[in-house]
Each structure stands twice: as structure tokens, then as C-alpha cells.
Coordinates of C-alpha atoms and ligand atoms in Angstrom, one line a residue:
M1 CA -1.0 11.0 29.1
T2 CA -3.5 10.5 26.3
H3 CA -3.6 7.4 24.2
A4 CA -5.6 6.1 21.2
T5 CA -5.6 2.8 19.2
A6 CA -6.4 2.3 15.5
R7 CA -6.4 -0.5 13.1
A8 CA -5.9 -0.7 9.3
H9 CA -5.4 -3.3 6.7
P10 CA -3.1 -3.5 3.7
N11 CA -4.2 -2.7 0.2
I12 CA -3.2 -4.1 -3.2
A13 CA -3.2 -1.8 -6.1
L14 CA -4.9 -2.8 -9.4
V15 CA -3.4 0.4 -11.0
K16 CA -0.1 1.1 -9.3
Y17 CA 1.5 4.1 -7.7
W18 CA 5.1 4.1 -8.8
G19 CA 7.0 7.4 -8.8
K20 CA 6.6 10.6 -6.9
R21 CA 6.0 14.1 -8.3
D22 CA 6.9 15.7 -4.9
A23 CA 8.9 13.6 -2.4
A24 CA 8.6 16.1 0.4
V25 CA 4.8 15.7 0.8
N26 CA 4.5 12.3 -1.1
L27 CA 2.6 13.5 -4.1
P28 CA 2.4 10.7 -6.7
A29 CA 3.1 11.2 -10.4
T30 CA -0.2 9.5 -11.2
G31 CA -3.4 8.4 -9.5
S32 CA -3.9 4.7 -8.5
L33 CA -6.7 2.2 -7.7
S34 CA -6.6 -0.5 -5.0
M35 CA -8.5 -3.0 -2.9
T36 CA -8.2 -2.8 0.9
L37 CA -7.9 -6.4 2.2
D38 CA -9.7 -8.1 5.1
I39 CA -6.5 -9.9 6.2
F40 CA -3.2 -8.9 7.9
P41 CA -4.3 -5.9 9.9
T42 CA -1.9 -3.6 11.7
T43 CA -3.0 -2.3 15.2
T44 CA -1.2 0.7 16.6
T45 CA -1.5 2.5 19.9
V46 CA -0.1 6.1 20.3
T47 CA 0.5 7.4 23.8
V48 CA 1.4 11.0 24.1
D49 CA 3.8 11.3 27.1
P50 CA 5.1 14.6 28.2
A51 CA 7.9 12.8 30.1
L52 CA 9.5 11.5 26.9
D53 CA 12.4 13.3 25.3
R54 CA 12.0 11.6 22.0
D55 CA 9.5 9.4 20.2
V56 CA 9.6 5.7 21.0
L57 CA 8.6 3.0 18.4
V58 CA 7.9 -0.6 19.6
L59 CA 7.2 -3.0 16.8
G60 CA 5.8 -6.4 17.8
G61 CA 7.1 -5.9 21.3
A62 CA 10.7 -4.9 20.2
A63 CA 11.9 -1.3 20.6
Q64 CA 13.1 0.1 17.3
D65 CA 16.0 2.4 16.4
G66 CA 17.3 3.9 13.2
V67 CA 15.2 4.4 10.1
P68 CA 11.9 3.0 11.2
R69 CA 11.8 5.1 14.4
E70 CA 13.0 8.2 12.5
R71 CA 10.2 7.7 9.9
V72 CA 7.7 7.6 12.7
E73 CA 9.2 10.7 14.3
R74 CA 9.1 12.7 11.1
F75 CA 5.4 11.6 10.8
L76 CA 4.6 12.7 14.3
D77 CA 6.3 16.0 13.6
I78 CA 3.6 16.7 11.1
V79 CA 0.9 15.9 13.7
R80 CA 2.7 18.0 16.3
A81 CA 3.0 21.0 13.9
A82 CA -0.7 20.8 13.1
T83 CA -1.8 20.6 16.7
G84 CA 0.8 22.8 18.3
S85 CA 1.9 20.0 20.7
G86 CA 5.5 19.8 21.9
H87 CA 5.1 16.3 23.4
H88 CA 6.7 13.1 22.2
A89 CA 4.8 9.8 22.0
R90 CA 5.2 6.1 22.5
V91 CA 4.0 4.1 19.4
E92 CA 3.3 0.5 19.8
T93 CA 2.5 -1.5 16.7
E94 CA 1.4 -5.1 16.0
N95 CA 1.7 -6.2 12.4
T96 CA 0.2 -9.4 11.2
V97 CA 1.5 -8.9 7.6
P98 CA 5.1 -10.1 7.0
S99 CA 7.0 -6.8 7.2
A100 CA 8.6 -5.4 4.0
A101 CA 7.7 -8.5 1.9
G102 CA 5.9 -6.5 -0.7
L103 CA 2.6 -7.0 1.1
A104 CA 2.1 -3.3 1.9
S105 CA 2.9 -3.4 5.6
S106 CA 3.8 0.3 5.3
A107 CA 0.3 1.0 4.0
S108 CA -1.5 -0.6 6.9
G109 CA 1.2 0.7 9.2
F110 CA 0.9 4.4 8.3
A111 CA -2.8 4.3 8.0
A112 CA -3.2 2.9 11.5
L113 CA -0.6 5.4 12.8
A114 CA -2.4 8.3 11.2
G115 CA -5.7 7.3 12.9
A116 CA -4.1 6.7 16.3
A117 CA -1.8 9.7 16.2
A118 CA -4.5 12.1 15.1
S119 CA -6.8 10.9 17.9
A120 CA -4.1 10.9 20.6
Y121 CA -3.0 14.5 19.7
G122 CA -6.6 15.7 19.5
W123 CA -6.6 16.4 15.7
T124 CA -10.1 15.9 14.4
L125 CA -9.9 14.9 10.7
D126 CA -12.5 13.7 8.2
L127 CA -11.8 10.7 6.0
P128 CA -10.0 12.7 3.2
G129 CA -8.0 14.4 5.9
L130 CA -6.9 11.1 7.4
S131 CA -6.1 9.8 3.9
R132 CA -3.9 12.9 3.3
L133 CA -2.1 12.5 6.6
A134 CA -1.5 8.7 6.0
R135 CA -0.1 9.6 2.6
R136 CA 2.7 11.7 4.3
G137 CA 4.0 8.5 6.0
S138 CA 3.7 6.2 2.9
G139 CA 1.9 7.0 -0.3
S140 CA 0.0 3.8 -0.5
A141 CA -1.2 4.2 3.1
S142 CA -3.6 7.0 1.8
R143 CA -5.7 4.1 0.3
S144 CA -5.7 1.8 3.4
V145 CA -7.8 4.5 5.1
I146 CA -10.7 3.6 2.7
P147 CA -12.8 0.4 2.9
G148 CA -13.1 -1.8 -0.2
F149 CA -11.9 -0.2 -3.4
A150 CA -10.2 3.2 -3.4
V151 CA -9.0 5.6 -6.0
W152 CA -6.1 7.9 -4.9
H153 CA -6.3 11.1 -6.8
A154 CA -2.8 12.3 -7.8
G155 CA -3.9 15.9 -7.1
H156 CA -1.6 18.8 -7.5
D157 CA -0.9 19.7 -3.9
D158 CA -1.2 18.4 -0.4
A159 CA -4.9 19.3 -0.2
S160 CA -6.0 17.7 -3.5
S161 CA -4.0 14.4 -3.1
F162 CA -6.2 11.8 -1.2
A163 CA -8.0 8.6 -1.6
E164 CA -11.8 8.0 -1.7
A165 CA -14.1 5.0 -2.2
V166 CA -15.2 3.7 -5.6
S167 CA -17.7 1.0 -6.2
A168 CA -16.4 -2.0 -8.0
P169 CA -17.5 -5.5 -8.9
D170 CA -17.4 -8.2 -6.2
L171 CA -13.8 -9.6 -6.2
A172 CA -11.4 -11.7 -4.2
M173 CA -7.6 -11.7 -4.1
V174 CA -5.5 -14.9 -3.7
V175 CA -2.2 -13.8 -2.2
A176 CA 0.8 -16.1 -3.0
M177 CA 3.5 -15.5 -0.4
V178 CA 6.6 -16.4 -2.5
D179 CA 9.1 -15.0 0.0
R180 CA 8.6 -13.5 3.4
R181 CA 12.1 -12.1 3.8
E182 CA 12.7 -8.4 3.8
K183 CA 13.3 -7.1 0.3
P184 CA 16.9 -6.0 -0.5
V185 CA 15.9 -2.6 -2.0
S186 CA 13.0 -0.6 -0.5
S187 CA 10.1 0.6 -2.7
R188 CA 11.1 4.1 -1.7
E189 CA 14.6 3.7 -3.2
A190 CA 13.4 1.7 -6.2
M191 CA 10.9 4.4 -7.0
R192 CA 13.6 7.1 -6.8
R193 CA 15.9 5.0 -9.0
S194 CA 13.1 4.4 -11.5
V195 CA 12.3 8.1 -11.8
L196 CA 16.0 9.0 -12.3
T197 CA 17.3 6.1 -14.4
S198 CA 14.6 4.0 -16.1
P199 CA 14.1 5.1 -19.7
F200 CA 10.6 3.6 -19.6
Y201 CA 9.5 5.9 -16.8
P202 CA 7.9 8.7 -19.0
A203 CA 5.9 6.0 -20.9
W204 CA 4.8 4.6 -17.5
I205 CA 3.3 7.9 -16.5
T206 CA 1.3 8.4 -19.6
S207 CA 0.1 4.8 -19.9
T208 CA -0.8 4.6 -16.2
A209 CA -2.9 7.7 -16.3
Q210 CA -4.9 6.1 -19.2
S211 CA -5.1 2.7 -17.4
L212 CA -6.6 4.4 -14.4
E213 CA -9.3 6.0 -16.5
S214 CA -10.1 2.6 -18.2
A215 CA -10.0 0.8 -14.8
L216 CA -12.5 3.2 -13.3
S217 CA -14.8 2.8 -16.2
A218 CA -14.5 -1.0 -16.0
C219 CA -15.4 -0.7 -12.3
A220 CA -18.4 1.4 -13.1
D221 CA -19.5 -1.2 -15.7
G222 CA -18.8 -4.1 -13.3
D223 CA -16.5 -5.6 -16.0
V224 CA -14.2 -8.0 -14.2
D225 CA -12.4 -9.2 -17.3
R226 CA -11.5 -5.7 -18.4
L227 CA -10.5 -4.6 -14.9
G228 CA -8.4 -7.8 -14.5
R229 CA -6.6 -7.3 -17.9
I230 CA -5.7 -3.7 -17.0
T231 CA -4.5 -4.9 -13.5
E232 CA -2.1 -7.5 -14.9
T233 CA -0.9 -5.3 -17.7
N234 CA -0.2 -2.4 -15.3
A235 CA 1.7 -4.6 -12.9
L236 CA 3.9 -6.0 -15.7
R237 CA 4.5 -2.5 -17.0
M238 CA 5.6 -1.4 -13.5
H239 CA 8.0 -4.3 -13.3
A240 CA 9.3 -3.4 -16.8
V241 CA 10.1 0.1 -15.5
I242 CA 11.9 -1.4 -12.5
Q243 CA 13.8 -3.9 -14.5
A244 CA 15.1 -1.1 -16.7
C245 CA 16.8 0.7 -13.8
D246 CA 20.5 1.4 -13.4
P247 CA 21.9 -0.1 -11.2
P248 CA 19.8 -3.1 -12.2
L249 CA 16.9 -4.2 -10.1
R250 CA 14.4 -7.0 -10.3
Y251 CA 11.8 -8.1 -7.7
L252 CA 10.1 -10.9 -9.5
T253 CA 11.7 -14.3 -8.9
P254 CA 11.3 -17.5 -11.0
T255 CA 8.5 -18.6 -8.7
S256 CA 6.7 -15.2 -9.2
V257 CA 6.9 -15.6 -13.0
A258 CA 5.7 -19.2 -12.7
I259 CA 2.6 -18.0 -10.9
F260 CA 2.0 -15.4 -13.6
D261 CA 2.3 -18.2 -16.2
R262 CA -0.1 -20.5 -14.2
V263 CA -2.6 -17.6 -14.1
A264 CA -2.4 -17.1 -17.8
Q265 CA -3.1 -20.8 -18.2
L266 CA -6.1 -20.6 -15.9
R267 CA -7.5 -17.9 -18.3
D268 CA -7.1 -20.4 -21.2
E269 CA -9.0 -22.9 -19.1
G270 CA -11.9 -20.3 -18.8
I271 CA -11.3 -18.8 -15.3
A272 CA -11.1 -15.0 -15.1
A273 CA -7.9 -14.7 -13.0
F274 CA -5.3 -11.9 -13.3
A275 CA -2.0 -11.5 -11.5
T276 CA -0.3 -8.5 -10.0
A277 CA 2.8 -8.0 -7.8
D278 CA 4.0 -5.0 -5.8
A279 CA 7.7 -4.2 -5.2
G280 CA 8.5 -7.7 -4.1
P281 CA 8.3 -11.3 -5.2
N282 CA 4.8 -12.0 -3.9
V283 CA 2.0 -12.4 -6.4
V284 CA -1.7 -11.5 -5.9
V285 CA -4.3 -13.0 -8.1
L286 CA -7.5 -11.1 -8.7
C287 CA -10.6 -13.2 -9.5
R288 CA -14.3 -13.5 -8.8
P289 CA -15.1 -14.8 -5.3
D290 CA -16.6 -18.0 -6.7
D291 CA -13.3 -18.8 -8.5
A292 CA -11.0 -18.2 -5.5
A293 CA -10.9 -21.9 -4.5
A294 CA -9.9 -23.0 -8.0
V295 CA -7.3 -20.2 -8.3
D296 CA -5.9 -21.2 -4.9
A297 CA -5.8 -24.9 -5.9
A298 CA -3.9 -24.0 -9.1
I299 CA -1.2 -21.9 -7.4
S300 CA -0.9 -23.3 -3.9
G301 CA 1.8 -25.8 -5.0
L302 CA 4.0 -22.9 -6.0
A303 CA 3.7 -20.8 -2.8
E304 CA 1.8 -20.4 0.4
T305 CA -1.5 -18.8 -0.3
V306 CA -4.3 -17.0 1.5
T307 CA -7.5 -15.6 0.1
A308 CA -8.6 -12.0 0.9
R309 CA -11.8 -10.1 0.3
P310 CA -12.5 -6.4 0.4
G311 CA -11.8 -5.2 3.9
P312 CA -12.7 -2.3 6.2
G313 CA -11.0 1.0 6.2
L314 CA -9.3 2.7 9.1
Q315 CA -10.9 1.9 12.4
V316 CA -10.2 4.0 15.5
L317 CA -10.7 1.3 18.2
E318 CA -10.1 3.5 21.2
E319 CA -10.4 7.3 21.0
A320 CA -8.3 9.4 23.3
A321 CA -10.3 10.7 26.2
R322 CA -9.9 14.4 26.9
Ligands
PMV401 O1 3.6 3.6 -0.4 P1 4.9 2.9 -0.7 O2 6.1 3.8 -0.7 O3 5.1 1.6 0.1 O4 4.9 2.4 -2.3 C1 4.0 1.4 -2.7 C2 4.3 1.0 -4.1 C3 3.6 -0.2 -4.7 O5 3.1 -1.0 -3.6 C4 4.6 -1.0 -5.5 C5 2.4 0.1 -5.6 C6 1.1 0.6 -4.9 O6 0.4 1.4 -5.6 O7 0.8 0.2 -3.8

């Protein structure tokens, strides 16, 4: 038996990934930009065990069946196909991020799994290779491999679609946990529904490609205000696409909207703060590190908060010995 352990953190997109060009290999319709956080890591150990007749997934000490286990099995199939292994594995994962609450547990989860599985099966990959592999499990996981700020190039095929580091101004994110419960519709299903039914989807694609270009130039210029404005606009556009789906779908709750309003008010008061939200009710506020305490004080009456800073990329804590 060989085993390896890896750790990864969630990331929050400033320019969102919303919609696939190719669902089979998780190619996104557009590129995206994110910050990997220094909180809520996922730690995963993969043990390749010739005695197993199927892959085992243990999440927070509890054996999983159904869709989560099948997703892991499909992911490990990719690693087995690449390495020529016929062996199954035991995957043990500890999440510190509330699962499926729109705080990107799939991003930290599949990034950690990519690192641990590649090492356990003896597949030596460079950083772009690990990002590509993580992408196959969950698109946003491609960015959690990268420390700090990451741009995920949409690419045109498996080889060209991966994330890499970009330099950006020093920032913090105040995370407002509006609701920790599992969301009723997964981002996977909501993305599919958006592509198929939202009349705003084509406009989302063209506007997001432009937003990414502008966001990258704001990063290069160290322009927090421009980057923040693009971030909030892009998030609201994504939620507009989602809210135009059939059957109807809405992730933002009255509390989420109240936080967006409070953040707009903070800007009127002279604090550069900008809100974003993934496919869930939680809101994340982008600001300068020096303003994080004021942002926290302004929104902590509305939801539980925690402040994050740019975090590390994928860390393989224990390499498989062979
Ligand atoms: O990678 P997935 O399938 O969990 O999709 C993530 C989509 C968003 O979090 C809403 C946006 C993003 O870019 O992270």
C-alpha cells in the first residue's frame, strides 16, 4: 500500500467561472480570476490498496456512498488511466469549510485530492499539470492549486485549460456565513440550467471575457477600486444569469442582499469594500487589509464573519514512498 497526504484551501473568484464549454473534461466557457484563502483547508489522504474492490471515500470520519463517492471514483479513474494502475484507493478527507455552502469546498477538496492521488499513484506532475487534474474534479479546484491570486485560462482543450499565479494588490476578504446548510441546487446543475435556459447567458460570456481582461489590468496596476468594482459587478451579473433560469433559481437571500447594501453604504462612507457571492447565500467582501476590521464591524451584525488573506497553494504534506 502506498499513501500520500495533501492540503488545499478554498478560493473565491473575483471574476467568476459560470458555464462549461465542455462538460466531459470541465472546460470553462470563459477564464476566471480568484484569491486562494488562508482559512478552511481541506486535508486528504489517498491510500492505494490492492485489496479493495472499489474506491472508498471517508469524509470527516464517515464513509460516503452515492454521488460523492462516485465523483471521487470517476476522478481516480483519470489518475489510474494515466498511470496504468488497476488498484482502488481509500480517500480520507477532513474539511474545515462548511460543505456545499457556497464556500468552495469542492475547490479545496478536489485540489487536495489531485495532489494526494497523483503522489499516491506515482504520477509526477508540475503545477499546471496538477491544476489541470484538479479541474477535472471541479472547475474551480484548478485555481486552489495556486497560492494567492490565480487566473484560470479558459483554454481550448485539456492541455491549455489550467490556472497560474498572477500578482495583485494586497487584499483581504471578509467572509459572511449567511447560511451553512447545504444548498438545494448544486452549482453543477445550476450552471447547466443557466447554459440551457438563461436568456442572459450569451451576454454573460461576452461581458465576463471583457471583465477578466480589465481585472487583470487592474491587478497589474495595483488598482483596488477598479478591481473591486469589476468583482462586485461580475458577481451580480452571474446572479442575474442564475435568476433568469427556468425552472427559477435564486441563491441570494434577503440577508445576502442586505450585506451587499451595507457594503455599498461603506463605499459611500469612504471605505473601498466590494461584495461578491458564489452559488450560495454567503457573501464575501473584498477590501484592503487595513479596512478589514471596519468591514467586519459593519457586517458582523448580519452574519457570522471571518477574515481571510491570500493563502498557500496545494501542499503535498506526505509524499508516497516508493
Ligand atoms: O467548480 P464548481 O463546479 O464548484 O463551480 C464554481 C462556481 C462558482 O463558485 C460559483 C464560481 C467560481 O468561479 O468559483
